[in-house]
Coordinates of C-alpha atoms in Angstrom, one line a residue:
M1 CA 41.2 14.8 13.3
T2 CA 38.8 12.1 12.2
M3 CA 38.0 11.3 8.6
Q4 CA 34.5 12.1 7.5
I5 CA 33.0 8.9 6.1
R6 CA 29.5 10.0 5.1
N7 CA 28.6 12.5 2.4
R8 CA 32.1 13.8 2.0
K9 CA 32.2 17.3 0.4
I10 CA 34.6 16.0 -2.3
L11 CA 31.8 13.8 -3.7
K12 CA 29.1 16.5 -3.5
T13 CA 29.2 17.3 -7.2
I14 CA 29.1 13.7 -8.2
R15 CA 26.2 12.9 -5.9
S16 CA 24.2 15.9 -7.3
R17 CA 24.9 14.9 -10.9
L18 CA 23.8 11.3 -10.1
R19 CA 20.5 12.5 -8.5
R20 CA 19.7 14.6 -11.6
A21 CA 20.4 11.7 -14.0
M22 CA 18.8 8.7 -12.3
P23 CA 18.1 5.8 -14.7
A24 CA 14.4 4.8 -15.0
P25 CA 14.7 1.8 -12.6
E26 CA 16.1 4.1 -9.9
V27 CA 13.4 6.6 -10.4
I28 CA 10.8 3.9 -10.1
I29 CA 12.2 2.5 -6.9
W30 CA 12.7 6.0 -5.5
E31 CA 8.9 6.6 -5.9
K32 CA 8.4 3.6 -3.5
L33 CA 11.1 4.7 -1.0
R34 CA 10.6 8.5 -0.8
N35 CA 8.6 10.2 2.0
R36 CA 9.2 7.3 4.4
Q37 CA 6.8 5.0 2.6
T38 CA 8.8 2.1 4.0
G39 CA 8.8 3.4 7.6
V40 CA 12.3 4.8 7.4
K41 CA 13.9 7.7 5.5
F42 CA 16.0 6.8 2.5
R43 CA 18.5 9.2 1.0
R44 CA 19.4 9.2 -2.7
Q45 CA 23.1 9.1 -3.8
F46 CA 24.5 9.1 -0.3
S47 CA 28.3 8.7 0.0
V48 CA 30.1 6.5 2.5
Y49 CA 33.9 6.5 2.3
N50 CA 34.6 7.0 -1.5
Y51 CA 31.5 5.0 -2.5
V52 CA 28.2 6.6 -3.6
L53 CA 25.2 4.4 -2.6
D54 CA 22.1 4.5 -4.8
F55 CA 19.9 4.6 -1.7
Y56 CA 20.7 4.6 2.0
A57 CA 18.6 4.5 5.2
P58 CA 21.0 5.8 7.9
T59 CA 18.8 4.9 10.9
I60 CA 18.9 1.2 10.1
K61 CA 22.2 1.1 8.1
L62 CA 20.6 -0.3 4.9
A63 CA 22.0 0.4 1.5
L64 CA 20.2 -0.4 -1.8
E65 CA 22.2 -0.7 -4.9
I66 CA 20.5 -0.9 -8.4
D67 CA 22.8 -2.6 -10.8
G68 CA 22.5 -1.8 -14.5
D69 CA 23.5 -4.0 -17.4
S70 CA 27.1 -2.9 -17.2
H71 CA 27.5 -4.7 -13.9
Y72 CA 27.0 -8.0 -15.7
R73 CA 29.1 -7.4 -18.8
D74 CA 32.1 -6.0 -16.9
S75 CA 33.9 -8.4 -14.5
N76 CA 35.7 -5.3 -13.1
A77 CA 32.4 -3.8 -12.0
R78 CA 31.4 -7.1 -10.3
S79 CA 34.8 -7.1 -8.5
N80 CA 34.4 -3.5 -7.4
D81 CA 30.9 -4.2 -6.2
K82 CA 32.2 -7.1 -4.0
K83 CA 34.9 -4.8 -2.6
K84 CA 32.3 -2.1 -1.9
D85 CA 29.9 -4.5 -0.2
R86 CA 32.7 -5.9 2.0
A87 CA 33.9 -2.4 3.0
L88 CA 30.3 -1.4 3.9
S89 CA 29.7 -4.6 5.8
E90 CA 32.8 -4.0 7.9
I91 CA 31.2 -0.8 9.3
G92 CA 27.8 -2.4 9.8
I93 CA 26.0 -1.4 6.6
K94 CA 23.8 -4.1 5.0
V95 CA 23.6 -4.0 1.2
L96 CA 20.8 -5.3 -0.9
R97 CA 21.4 -5.4 -4.6
F98 CA 18.8 -5.5 -7.3
T99 CA 19.1 -5.4 -11.1
N100 CA 17.4 -3.0 -13.4
Y101 CA 15.6 -6.0 -14.9
E102 CA 14.2 -7.1 -11.5
I103 CA 12.8 -3.6 -10.8
M104 CA 11.3 -3.4 -14.2
T105 CA 9.7 -6.9 -14.2
N106 CA 9.1 -7.6 -10.5
L107 CA 8.7 -4.4 -8.7
D108 CA 6.3 -5.8 -6.1
G109 CA 8.8 -8.6 -5.3
V110 CA 11.6 -6.1 -4.9
C111 CA 9.5 -3.9 -2.7
N112 CA 8.6 -6.9 -0.5
V113 CA 12.3 -7.8 -0.1
I114 CA 13.1 -4.2 0.9
L115 CA 10.1 -4.0 3.3
G116 CA 11.1 -7.3 4.9
E117 CA 14.6 -6.1 5.5
V118 CA 13.5 -2.8 6.8
D119 CA 11.2 -4.5 9.3
E120 CA 14.0 -6.9 10.4
L121 CA 16.6 -4.1 10.8
K122 CA 14.1 -1.9 12.7
S123 CA 13.4 -4.7 15.2
T124 CA 17.1 -5.5 15.7
P125 CA 18.7 -3.6 18.5
S126 CA 21.7 -1.5 17.2

């Protein structure tokens, strides 16, 4: 029996709650990602292993993480983020991280970084 690594049932309630309570920066970036506006389908609050990713494009294995203020006040959160990024990288998932501040003050720049990465990953053979 193989372990399910994506959207595990045990995390369904958590994913659902997170989708309903998205912070403003996540709502703003979701409006730019939804309906394949980037050329790929992004999913909200998608789980891989025991991690819940803010946004994930499965076809190109790209995760987007939006870090709130707590990520910079709490060294434990930063350590957990590094561990999460390393685990995802080991299975071929690229992680881009943005802060709430970046989204609120430089949305165009954030979108350009995302679009550039999407284009690069789409043109890279799997």
